[in-house]
Coordinates of C-alpha atoms and ligand atoms in Angstrom, one line a residue:
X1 CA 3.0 -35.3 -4.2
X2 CA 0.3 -33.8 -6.2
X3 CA 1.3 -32.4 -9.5
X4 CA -0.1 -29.3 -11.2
X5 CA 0.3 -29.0 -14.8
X6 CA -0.2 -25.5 -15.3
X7 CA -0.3 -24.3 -18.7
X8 CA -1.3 -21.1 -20.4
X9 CA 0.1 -18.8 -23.3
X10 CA 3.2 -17.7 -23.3
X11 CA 3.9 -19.4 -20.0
X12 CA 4.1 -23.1 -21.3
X13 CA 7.3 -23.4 -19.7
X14 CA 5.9 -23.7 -16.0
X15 CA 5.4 -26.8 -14.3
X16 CA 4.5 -26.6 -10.9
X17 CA 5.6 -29.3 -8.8
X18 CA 4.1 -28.5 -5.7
X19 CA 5.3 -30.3 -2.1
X20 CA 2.4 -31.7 0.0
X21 CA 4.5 -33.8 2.4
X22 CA 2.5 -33.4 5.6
X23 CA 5.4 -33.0 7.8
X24 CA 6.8 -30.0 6.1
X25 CA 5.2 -27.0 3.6
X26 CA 8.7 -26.3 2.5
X27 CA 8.7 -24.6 -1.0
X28 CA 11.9 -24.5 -3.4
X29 CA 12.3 -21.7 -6.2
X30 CA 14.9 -22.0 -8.3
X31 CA 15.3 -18.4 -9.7
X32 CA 17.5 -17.9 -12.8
X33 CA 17.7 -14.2 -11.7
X34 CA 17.0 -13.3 -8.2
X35 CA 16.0 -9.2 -7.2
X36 CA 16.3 -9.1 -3.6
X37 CA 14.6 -6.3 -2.8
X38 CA 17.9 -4.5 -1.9
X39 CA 21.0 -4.6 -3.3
X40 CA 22.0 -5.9 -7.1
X41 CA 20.4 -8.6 -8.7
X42 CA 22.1 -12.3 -8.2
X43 CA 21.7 -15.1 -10.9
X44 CA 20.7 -18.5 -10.5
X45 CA 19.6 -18.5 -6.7
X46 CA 17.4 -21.0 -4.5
X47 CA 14.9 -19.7 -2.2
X48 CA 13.3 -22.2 0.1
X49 CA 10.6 -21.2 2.4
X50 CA 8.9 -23.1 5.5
X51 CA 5.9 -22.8 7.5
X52 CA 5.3 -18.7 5.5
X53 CA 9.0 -18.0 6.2
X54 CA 12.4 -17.8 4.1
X55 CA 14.4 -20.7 5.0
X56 CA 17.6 -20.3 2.8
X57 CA 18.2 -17.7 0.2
X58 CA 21.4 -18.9 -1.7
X59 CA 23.7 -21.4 -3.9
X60 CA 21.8 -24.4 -5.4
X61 CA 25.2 -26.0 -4.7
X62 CA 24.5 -25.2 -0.9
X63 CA 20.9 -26.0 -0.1
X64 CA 20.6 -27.9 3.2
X65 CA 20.4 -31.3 3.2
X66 CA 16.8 -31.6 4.6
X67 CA 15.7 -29.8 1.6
X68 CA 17.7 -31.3 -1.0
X69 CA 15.4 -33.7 -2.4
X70 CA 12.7 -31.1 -2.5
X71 CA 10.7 -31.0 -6.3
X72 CA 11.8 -27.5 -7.3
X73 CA 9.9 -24.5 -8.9
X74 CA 11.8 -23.2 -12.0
X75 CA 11.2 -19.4 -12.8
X76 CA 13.0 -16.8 -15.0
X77 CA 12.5 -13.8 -12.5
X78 CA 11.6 -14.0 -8.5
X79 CA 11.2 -10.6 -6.3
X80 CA 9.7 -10.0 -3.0
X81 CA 6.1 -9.2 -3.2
X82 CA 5.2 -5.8 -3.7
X83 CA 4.3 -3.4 -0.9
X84 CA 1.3 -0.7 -1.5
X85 CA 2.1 1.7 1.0
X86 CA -0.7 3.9 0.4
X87 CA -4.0 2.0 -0.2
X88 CA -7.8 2.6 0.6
X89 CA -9.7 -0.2 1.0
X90 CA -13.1 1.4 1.3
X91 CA -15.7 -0.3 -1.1
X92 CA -16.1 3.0 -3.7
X93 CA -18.8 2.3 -6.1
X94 CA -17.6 2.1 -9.6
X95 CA -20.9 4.1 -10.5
X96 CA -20.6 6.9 -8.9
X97 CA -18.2 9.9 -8.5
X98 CA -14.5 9.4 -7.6
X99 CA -14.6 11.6 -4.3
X100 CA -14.5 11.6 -0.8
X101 CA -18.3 11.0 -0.5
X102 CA -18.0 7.6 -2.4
X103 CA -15.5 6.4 0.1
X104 CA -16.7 7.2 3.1
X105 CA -20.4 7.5 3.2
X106 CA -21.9 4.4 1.8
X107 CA -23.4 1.1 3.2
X108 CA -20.2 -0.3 4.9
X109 CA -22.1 -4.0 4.0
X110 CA -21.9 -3.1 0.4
X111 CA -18.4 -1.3 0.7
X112 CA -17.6 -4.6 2.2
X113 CA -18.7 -6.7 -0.7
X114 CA -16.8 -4.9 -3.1
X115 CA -13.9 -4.9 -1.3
X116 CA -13.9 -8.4 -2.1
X117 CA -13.1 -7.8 -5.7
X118 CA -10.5 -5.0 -5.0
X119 CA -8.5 -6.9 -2.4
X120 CA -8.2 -9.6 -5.2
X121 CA -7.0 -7.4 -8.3
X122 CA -4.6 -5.8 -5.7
X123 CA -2.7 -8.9 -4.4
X124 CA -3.0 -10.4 -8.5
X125 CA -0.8 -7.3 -9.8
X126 CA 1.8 -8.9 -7.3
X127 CA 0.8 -6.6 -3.9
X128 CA 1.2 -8.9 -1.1
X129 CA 1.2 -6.2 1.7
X130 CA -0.6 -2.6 1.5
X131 CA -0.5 -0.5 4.0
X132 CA -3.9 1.2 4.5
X133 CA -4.4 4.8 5.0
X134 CA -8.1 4.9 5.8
X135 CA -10.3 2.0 5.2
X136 CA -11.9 -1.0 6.6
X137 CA -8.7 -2.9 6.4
X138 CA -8.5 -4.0 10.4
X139 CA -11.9 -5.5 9.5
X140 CA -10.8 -7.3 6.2
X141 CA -7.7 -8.8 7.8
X142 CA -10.0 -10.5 10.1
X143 CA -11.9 -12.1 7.3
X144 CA -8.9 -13.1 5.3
X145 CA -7.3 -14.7 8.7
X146 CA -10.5 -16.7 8.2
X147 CA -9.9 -18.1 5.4
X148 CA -13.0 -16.9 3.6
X149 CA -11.0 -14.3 0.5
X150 CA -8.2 -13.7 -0.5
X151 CA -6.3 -10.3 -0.5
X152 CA -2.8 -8.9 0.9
X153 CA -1.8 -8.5 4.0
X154 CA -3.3 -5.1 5.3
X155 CA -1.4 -2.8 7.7
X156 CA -4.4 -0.7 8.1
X157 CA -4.8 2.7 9.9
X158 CA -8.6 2.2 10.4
X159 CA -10.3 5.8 10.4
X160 CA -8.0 8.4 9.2
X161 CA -8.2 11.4 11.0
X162 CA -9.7 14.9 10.2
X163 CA -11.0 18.2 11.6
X164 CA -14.2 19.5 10.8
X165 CA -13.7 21.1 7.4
X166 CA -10.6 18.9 6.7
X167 CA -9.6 16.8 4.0
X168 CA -12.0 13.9 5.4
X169 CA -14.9 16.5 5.9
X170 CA -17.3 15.8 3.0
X171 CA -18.3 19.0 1.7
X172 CA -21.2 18.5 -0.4
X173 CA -23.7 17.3 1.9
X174 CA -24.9 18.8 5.5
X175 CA -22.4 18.7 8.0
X176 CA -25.5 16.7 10.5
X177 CA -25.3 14.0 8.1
X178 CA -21.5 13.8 7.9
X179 CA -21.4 13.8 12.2
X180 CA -23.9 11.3 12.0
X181 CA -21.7 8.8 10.3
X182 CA -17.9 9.8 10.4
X183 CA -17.8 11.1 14.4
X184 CA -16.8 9.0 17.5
X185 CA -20.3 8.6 18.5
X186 CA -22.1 8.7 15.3
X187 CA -25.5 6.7 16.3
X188 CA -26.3 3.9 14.3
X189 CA -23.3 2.6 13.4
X190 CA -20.3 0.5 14.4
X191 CA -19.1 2.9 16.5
X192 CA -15.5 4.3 15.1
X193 CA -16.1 1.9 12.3
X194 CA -15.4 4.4 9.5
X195 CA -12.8 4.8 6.9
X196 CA -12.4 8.8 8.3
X197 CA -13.2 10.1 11.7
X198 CA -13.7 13.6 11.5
X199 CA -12.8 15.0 15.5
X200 CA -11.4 18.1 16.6
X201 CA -9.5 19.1 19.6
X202 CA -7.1 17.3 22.0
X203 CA -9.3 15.1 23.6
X204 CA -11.3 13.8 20.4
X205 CA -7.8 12.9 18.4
X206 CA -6.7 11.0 21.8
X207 CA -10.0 9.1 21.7
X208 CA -9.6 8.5 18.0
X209 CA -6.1 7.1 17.9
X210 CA -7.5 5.0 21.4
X211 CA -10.3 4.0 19.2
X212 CA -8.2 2.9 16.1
X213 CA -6.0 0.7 18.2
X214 CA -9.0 -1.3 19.5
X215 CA -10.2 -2.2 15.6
X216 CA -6.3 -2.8 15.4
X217 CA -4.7 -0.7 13.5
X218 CA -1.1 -0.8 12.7
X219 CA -0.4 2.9 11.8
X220 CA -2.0 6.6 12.6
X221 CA -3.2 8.3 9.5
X222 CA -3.9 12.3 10.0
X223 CA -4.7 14.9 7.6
X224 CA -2.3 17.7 8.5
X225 CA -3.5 19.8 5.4
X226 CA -6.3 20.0 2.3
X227 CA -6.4 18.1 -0.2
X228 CA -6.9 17.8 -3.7
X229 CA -10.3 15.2 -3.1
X230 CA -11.6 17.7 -0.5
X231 CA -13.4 20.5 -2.3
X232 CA -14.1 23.1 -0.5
X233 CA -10.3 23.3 1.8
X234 CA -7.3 24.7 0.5
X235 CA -4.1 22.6 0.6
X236 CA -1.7 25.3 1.6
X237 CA -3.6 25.6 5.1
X238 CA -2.2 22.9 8.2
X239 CA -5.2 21.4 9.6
X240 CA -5.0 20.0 12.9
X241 CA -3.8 22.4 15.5
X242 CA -0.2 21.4 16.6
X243 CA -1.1 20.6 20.1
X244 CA -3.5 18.3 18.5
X245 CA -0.7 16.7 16.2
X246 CA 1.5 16.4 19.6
X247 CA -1.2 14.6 21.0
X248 CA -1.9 12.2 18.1
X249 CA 1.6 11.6 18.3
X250 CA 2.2 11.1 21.6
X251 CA -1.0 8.7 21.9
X252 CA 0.0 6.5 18.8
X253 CA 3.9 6.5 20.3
X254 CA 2.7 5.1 24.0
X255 CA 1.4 1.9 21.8
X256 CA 4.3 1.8 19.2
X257 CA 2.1 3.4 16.2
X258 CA 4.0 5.5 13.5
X259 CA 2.0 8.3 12.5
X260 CA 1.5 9.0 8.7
X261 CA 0.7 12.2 7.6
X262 CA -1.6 13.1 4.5
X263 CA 0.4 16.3 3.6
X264 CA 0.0 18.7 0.2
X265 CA 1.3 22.5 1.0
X266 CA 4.8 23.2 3.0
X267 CA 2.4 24.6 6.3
X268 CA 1.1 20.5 6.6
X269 CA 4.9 19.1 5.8
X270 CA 7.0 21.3 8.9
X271 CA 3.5 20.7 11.1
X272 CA 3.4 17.0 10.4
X273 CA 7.4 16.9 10.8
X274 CA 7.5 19.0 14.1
X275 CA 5.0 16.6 16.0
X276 CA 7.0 13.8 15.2
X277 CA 5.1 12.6 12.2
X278 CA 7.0 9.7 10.6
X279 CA 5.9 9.2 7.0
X280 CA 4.8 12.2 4.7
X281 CA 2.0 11.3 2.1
X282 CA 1.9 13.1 -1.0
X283 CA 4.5 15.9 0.1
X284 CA 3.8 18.4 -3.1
X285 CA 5.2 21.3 -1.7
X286 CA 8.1 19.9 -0.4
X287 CA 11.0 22.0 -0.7
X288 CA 14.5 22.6 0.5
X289 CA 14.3 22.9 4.2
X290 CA 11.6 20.3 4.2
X291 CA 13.4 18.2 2.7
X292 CA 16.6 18.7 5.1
X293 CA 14.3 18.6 7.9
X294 CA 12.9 15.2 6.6
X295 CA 16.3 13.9 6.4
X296 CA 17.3 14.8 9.6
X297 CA 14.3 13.3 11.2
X298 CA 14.0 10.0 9.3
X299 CA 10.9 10.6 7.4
X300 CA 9.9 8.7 4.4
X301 CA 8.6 10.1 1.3
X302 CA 5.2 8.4 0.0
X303 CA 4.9 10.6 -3.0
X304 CA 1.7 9.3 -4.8
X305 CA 1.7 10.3 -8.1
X306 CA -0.9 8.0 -9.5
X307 CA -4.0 9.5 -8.2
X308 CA -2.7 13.0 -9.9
X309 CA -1.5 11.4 -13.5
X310 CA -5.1 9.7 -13.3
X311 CA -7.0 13.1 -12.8
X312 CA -4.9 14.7 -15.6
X313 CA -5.1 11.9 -17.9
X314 CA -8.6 11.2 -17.1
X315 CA -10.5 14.3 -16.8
X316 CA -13.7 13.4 -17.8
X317 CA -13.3 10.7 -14.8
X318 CA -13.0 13.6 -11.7
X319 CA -15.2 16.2 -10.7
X320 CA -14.5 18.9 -12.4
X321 CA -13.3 20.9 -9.6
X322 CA -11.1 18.0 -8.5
X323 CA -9.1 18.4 -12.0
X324 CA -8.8 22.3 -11.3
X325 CA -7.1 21.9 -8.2
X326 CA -4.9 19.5 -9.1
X327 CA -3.8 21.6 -12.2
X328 CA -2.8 24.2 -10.0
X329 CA 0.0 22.2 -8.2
X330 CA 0.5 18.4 -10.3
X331 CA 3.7 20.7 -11.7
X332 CA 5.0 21.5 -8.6
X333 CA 4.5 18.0 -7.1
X334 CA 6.4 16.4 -9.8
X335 CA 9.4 18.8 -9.0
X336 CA 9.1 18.2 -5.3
X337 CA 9.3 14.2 -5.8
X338 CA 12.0 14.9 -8.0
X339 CA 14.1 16.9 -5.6
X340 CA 13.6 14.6 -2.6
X341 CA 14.8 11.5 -4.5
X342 CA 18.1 13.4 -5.8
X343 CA 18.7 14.5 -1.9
X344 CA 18.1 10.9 -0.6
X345 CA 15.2 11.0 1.1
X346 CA 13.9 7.5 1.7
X347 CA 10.9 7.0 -0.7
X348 CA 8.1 4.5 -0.8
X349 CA 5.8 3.7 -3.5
X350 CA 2.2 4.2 -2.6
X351 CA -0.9 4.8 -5.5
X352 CA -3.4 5.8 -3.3
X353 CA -6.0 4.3 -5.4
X354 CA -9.7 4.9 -4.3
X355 CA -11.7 4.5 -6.7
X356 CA -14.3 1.9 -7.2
X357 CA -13.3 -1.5 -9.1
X358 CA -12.6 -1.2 -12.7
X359 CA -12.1 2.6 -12.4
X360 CA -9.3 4.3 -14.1
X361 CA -8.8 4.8 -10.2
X362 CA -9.4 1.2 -9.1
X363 CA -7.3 -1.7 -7.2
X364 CA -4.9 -3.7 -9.0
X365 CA -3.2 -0.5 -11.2
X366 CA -0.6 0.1 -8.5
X367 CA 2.3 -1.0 -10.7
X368 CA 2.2 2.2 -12.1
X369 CA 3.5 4.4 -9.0
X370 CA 7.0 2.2 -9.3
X371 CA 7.0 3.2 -13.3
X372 CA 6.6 7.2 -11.9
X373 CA 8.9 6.4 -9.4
X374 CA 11.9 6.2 -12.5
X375 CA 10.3 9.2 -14.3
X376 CA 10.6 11.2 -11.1
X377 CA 14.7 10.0 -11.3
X378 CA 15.1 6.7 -9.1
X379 CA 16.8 3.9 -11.0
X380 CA 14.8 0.7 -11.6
X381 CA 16.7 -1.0 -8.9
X382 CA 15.7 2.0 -6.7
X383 CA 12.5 2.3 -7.6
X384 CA 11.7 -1.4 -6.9
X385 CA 13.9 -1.1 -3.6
X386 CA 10.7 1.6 -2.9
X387 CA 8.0 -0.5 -3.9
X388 CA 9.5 -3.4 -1.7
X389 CA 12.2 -3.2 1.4
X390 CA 11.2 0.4 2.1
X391 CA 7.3 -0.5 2.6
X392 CA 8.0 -1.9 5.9
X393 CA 10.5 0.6 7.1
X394 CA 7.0 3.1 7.0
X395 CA 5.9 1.0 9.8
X396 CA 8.5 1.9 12.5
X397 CA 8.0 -0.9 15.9
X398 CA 4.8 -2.7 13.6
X399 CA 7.2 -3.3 10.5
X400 CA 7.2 -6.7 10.0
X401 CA 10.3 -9.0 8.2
X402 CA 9.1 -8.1 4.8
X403 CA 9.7 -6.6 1.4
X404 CA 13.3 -8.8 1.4
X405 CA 14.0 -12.2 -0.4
X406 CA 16.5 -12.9 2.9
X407 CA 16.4 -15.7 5.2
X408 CA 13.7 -15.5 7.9
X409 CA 11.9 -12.6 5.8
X410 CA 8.1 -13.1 5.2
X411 CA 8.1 -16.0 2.0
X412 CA 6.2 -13.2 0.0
X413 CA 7.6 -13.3 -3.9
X414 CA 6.6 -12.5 -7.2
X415 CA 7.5 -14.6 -10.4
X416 CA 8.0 -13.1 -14.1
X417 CA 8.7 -14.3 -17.3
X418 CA 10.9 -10.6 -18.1
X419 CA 12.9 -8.9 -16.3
X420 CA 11.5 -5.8 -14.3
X421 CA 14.9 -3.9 -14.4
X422 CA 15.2 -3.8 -17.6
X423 CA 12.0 -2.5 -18.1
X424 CA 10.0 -1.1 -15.4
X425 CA 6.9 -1.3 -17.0
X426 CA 6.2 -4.8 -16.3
X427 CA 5.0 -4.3 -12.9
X428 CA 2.0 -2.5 -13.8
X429 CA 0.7 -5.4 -15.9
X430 CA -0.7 -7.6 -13.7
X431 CA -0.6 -10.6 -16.5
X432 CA 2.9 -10.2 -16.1
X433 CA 3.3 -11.2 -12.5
X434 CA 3.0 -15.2 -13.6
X435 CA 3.1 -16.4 -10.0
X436 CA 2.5 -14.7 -6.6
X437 CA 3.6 -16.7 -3.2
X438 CA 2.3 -15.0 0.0
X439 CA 3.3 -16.7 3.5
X440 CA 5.3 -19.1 1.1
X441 CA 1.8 -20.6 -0.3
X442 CA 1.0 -20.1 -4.0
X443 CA -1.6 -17.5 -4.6
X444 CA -1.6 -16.9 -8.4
X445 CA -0.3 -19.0 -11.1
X446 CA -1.2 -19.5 -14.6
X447 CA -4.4 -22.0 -14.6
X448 CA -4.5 -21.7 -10.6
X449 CA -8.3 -20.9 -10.2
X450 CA -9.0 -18.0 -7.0
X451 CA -11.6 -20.1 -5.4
X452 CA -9.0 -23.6 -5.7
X453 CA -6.4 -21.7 -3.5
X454 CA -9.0 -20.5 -1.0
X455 CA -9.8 -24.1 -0.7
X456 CA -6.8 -25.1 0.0
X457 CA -5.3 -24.4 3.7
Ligands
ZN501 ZN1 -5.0 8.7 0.4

């Protein structure tokens, strides 16, 4: 056994006794409150994972004999890890503007290297899978299967999908040197190997989708109308034609993809919903019959409100134009996000953070979205159902056992010193996530150096 004495302020309590019998990896948590991920919260629980899963979930008094003698992990507060379901893993430069040109038009090598650093801060403020709505994630999974950093697991959509003049168009430089990089075919480059594609007609979104699945992508992400980052488009227009949306559907359903739609005005929403659309990102103009028609297709809600509290708390931070058009419709969003969660929609937490590191739009401030999630009306028990057992359910055939502290669930947790339901806050602190377990192997924990877990297997 190897012993860690890990000791810090304000967590002098934790000694980590941690289990290096060859034969087995088996961890035991003894959690004096446990938060499932649904349902109430249960007191004084054991949680015993094995080989990345959950073993037993359950009585102390109960624990099976072949891990009775097992040293055990005392803590006050154990969750499931937290699920990002709306992430962009794109290497932004803290330097330069918070727009659509930072993200997708720099030196993939250097968007690379900073990912580095924002893959970290995300999985330390207790995010142990994101789901990744445009990015390089398929290519950071890779690495992290290496061994070589350490981050979340990604779900990644690869290139999110755009028309010409869409919400992935870049407006602000010549449309040449846009094709050149973000097309099918742009020359030069890894081919595909972009965070947006832009691509118009049937064939092009087919080929798209057919390319996202080769880099391995575990969703489809389409722009279905403007945006807010997106200049020069107007976010009451659909974009995408609907035969083009049926075919993006019906290519990402042959290879059990669920399609996730980056949708602002109502003409986006019923477009993205009548092709068969299965998540709705953003969703500000959501209104009665969308929201009956989202209901009655199983659609889930990822409402986003960080990236527009961010741009109206931080104008100085935005483009100015980018602060204008969010002005115009943060009000209405708010409402909309509001209504869905008193009819029941399903709802999932997602920040949508794209910023550069260290940005007041950077990784690792996604704890926030579950605090908006209670201003918006969910209870804290709701709201952290959202930011946990519904990420998964976003993934239709992909979604993997996660998100639950239940027996043969992904052995993802969060440890904290307070308790989250009592107030919600916590989670956007990542100081206060003590400990992080992902695949059952400790990640983060007070004195527990980044480079000392990456070195051990
Ligand atoms: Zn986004």
């Amino acid at each position: 056994m190897d012993e860690w004495e890990l000791v810090s302020p304000g967590h002098s309590s934790t000694t980590l006794t941690v289990a290096s019998d060859t034969s087995s990896d088996a961890t035991y948590i003894r959690a004096s409150t446990l938060i499932p991920g649904i349902g109430k919260p249960l007191t004084d629980q054991a949680v015993i994972s094995e080989h990345g899963k959950i073993v037993y979930v359950g009585s102390p008094s109960h624990v099976p004999s072949q891990y009775s003698n097992l040293s055990t992990i005392s803590v006050p507060v154990l969750m499931p890890g937290l699920w990002e379901c709306h992430s962009h893993f794109v290497g932004a430069s803290p330097l330069k503007p918070i727009n659509t040109e930072n993200m997708s038009m720099g030196n993939s090598a250097a968007a690379g290297a900073r990912a580095v650093r924002a893959l970290r801060d995300t999985l330390y403020a207790g995010y142990t899978s994101c789901i990744d709505l445009g990015g390089y994630a398929p290519e950071f999974q890779t690495v992290m299967d290496e061994g070589v950093i350490l981050g979340p697991n990604l779900y990644g959509a690869g290139a999110a999908l755009s028309q010409t003049a869409g919400h992935g168009d870049v407006f602000e430089i010549p449309l040449g040197s846009v094709w050149q990089k973000l097309t099918l075919n742009s020359p030069g480059t890894d081919v595909g190997m972009v965070p947006f594609v832009i691509v118009d007609g049937v064939e092009e979104v087919r080929k798209a989708v057919r390319v996202n699945l080769r880099r391995g992508a575990k969703v489809i992400k389409a722009f279905t109308s403007g945006g807010a980052t997106s200049l020069s488009d107007n976010p009451l227009h659909q974009q995408f034609t609907d035969a083009e949306l049926a075919a993006i559907v019906d290519e990402a359903t042959r290879f059990e993809l669920v399609c996730a739609a980056h949708a602002i005005g109502k003409r986006g929403i019923m477009a993205a919903i009548r092709a068969g659309f299965k998540v709705i990102e953003h969703g500000s103009y959501l209104d009665d019959e969308a929201i009956e028609a989202m209901k009655k297709n199983d659609v889930t809600l990822v409402a986003t409100m960080t990236p527009i509290e961010s741009i109206l708390n931080n104008r100085d931070a935005y483009p100015p134009a980018m602060y204008q058009k969010v002005l115009r419709f943060a009000h209405i969003h708010k409402e909309a996000y509001s209504k869905a969660i008193k009819a029941g929609v399903r709802c999932a937490t997602g920040s949508d953070l794209f910023g550069g590191s260290g940005t007041v739009l950077g990784a690792g401030l996604n704890g926030k979205e579950v605090m908006y999630a209670v201003k918006a009306g969910m209870t804290p028990l709701q709201a952290i159902e959202a930011a946990t057992a519904n990420g998964p359910m976003t993934l239709g055939p992909q979604a993997p056992k996660s998100g639950q502290v239940k027996e043969g669930y992904d052995a993802d947790f969060i440890a904290l010193d307070e308790n989250p339901l009592e107030n919600i806050e916590l989670l956007q602190h990542p100081q206060k996530i003590k400990s992080i377990w992902k695949g059952g192997k400790l990640v983060k924990a007070p004195g527990l150096d980044y480079w000392d877990v990456l070195a051990t297997k």
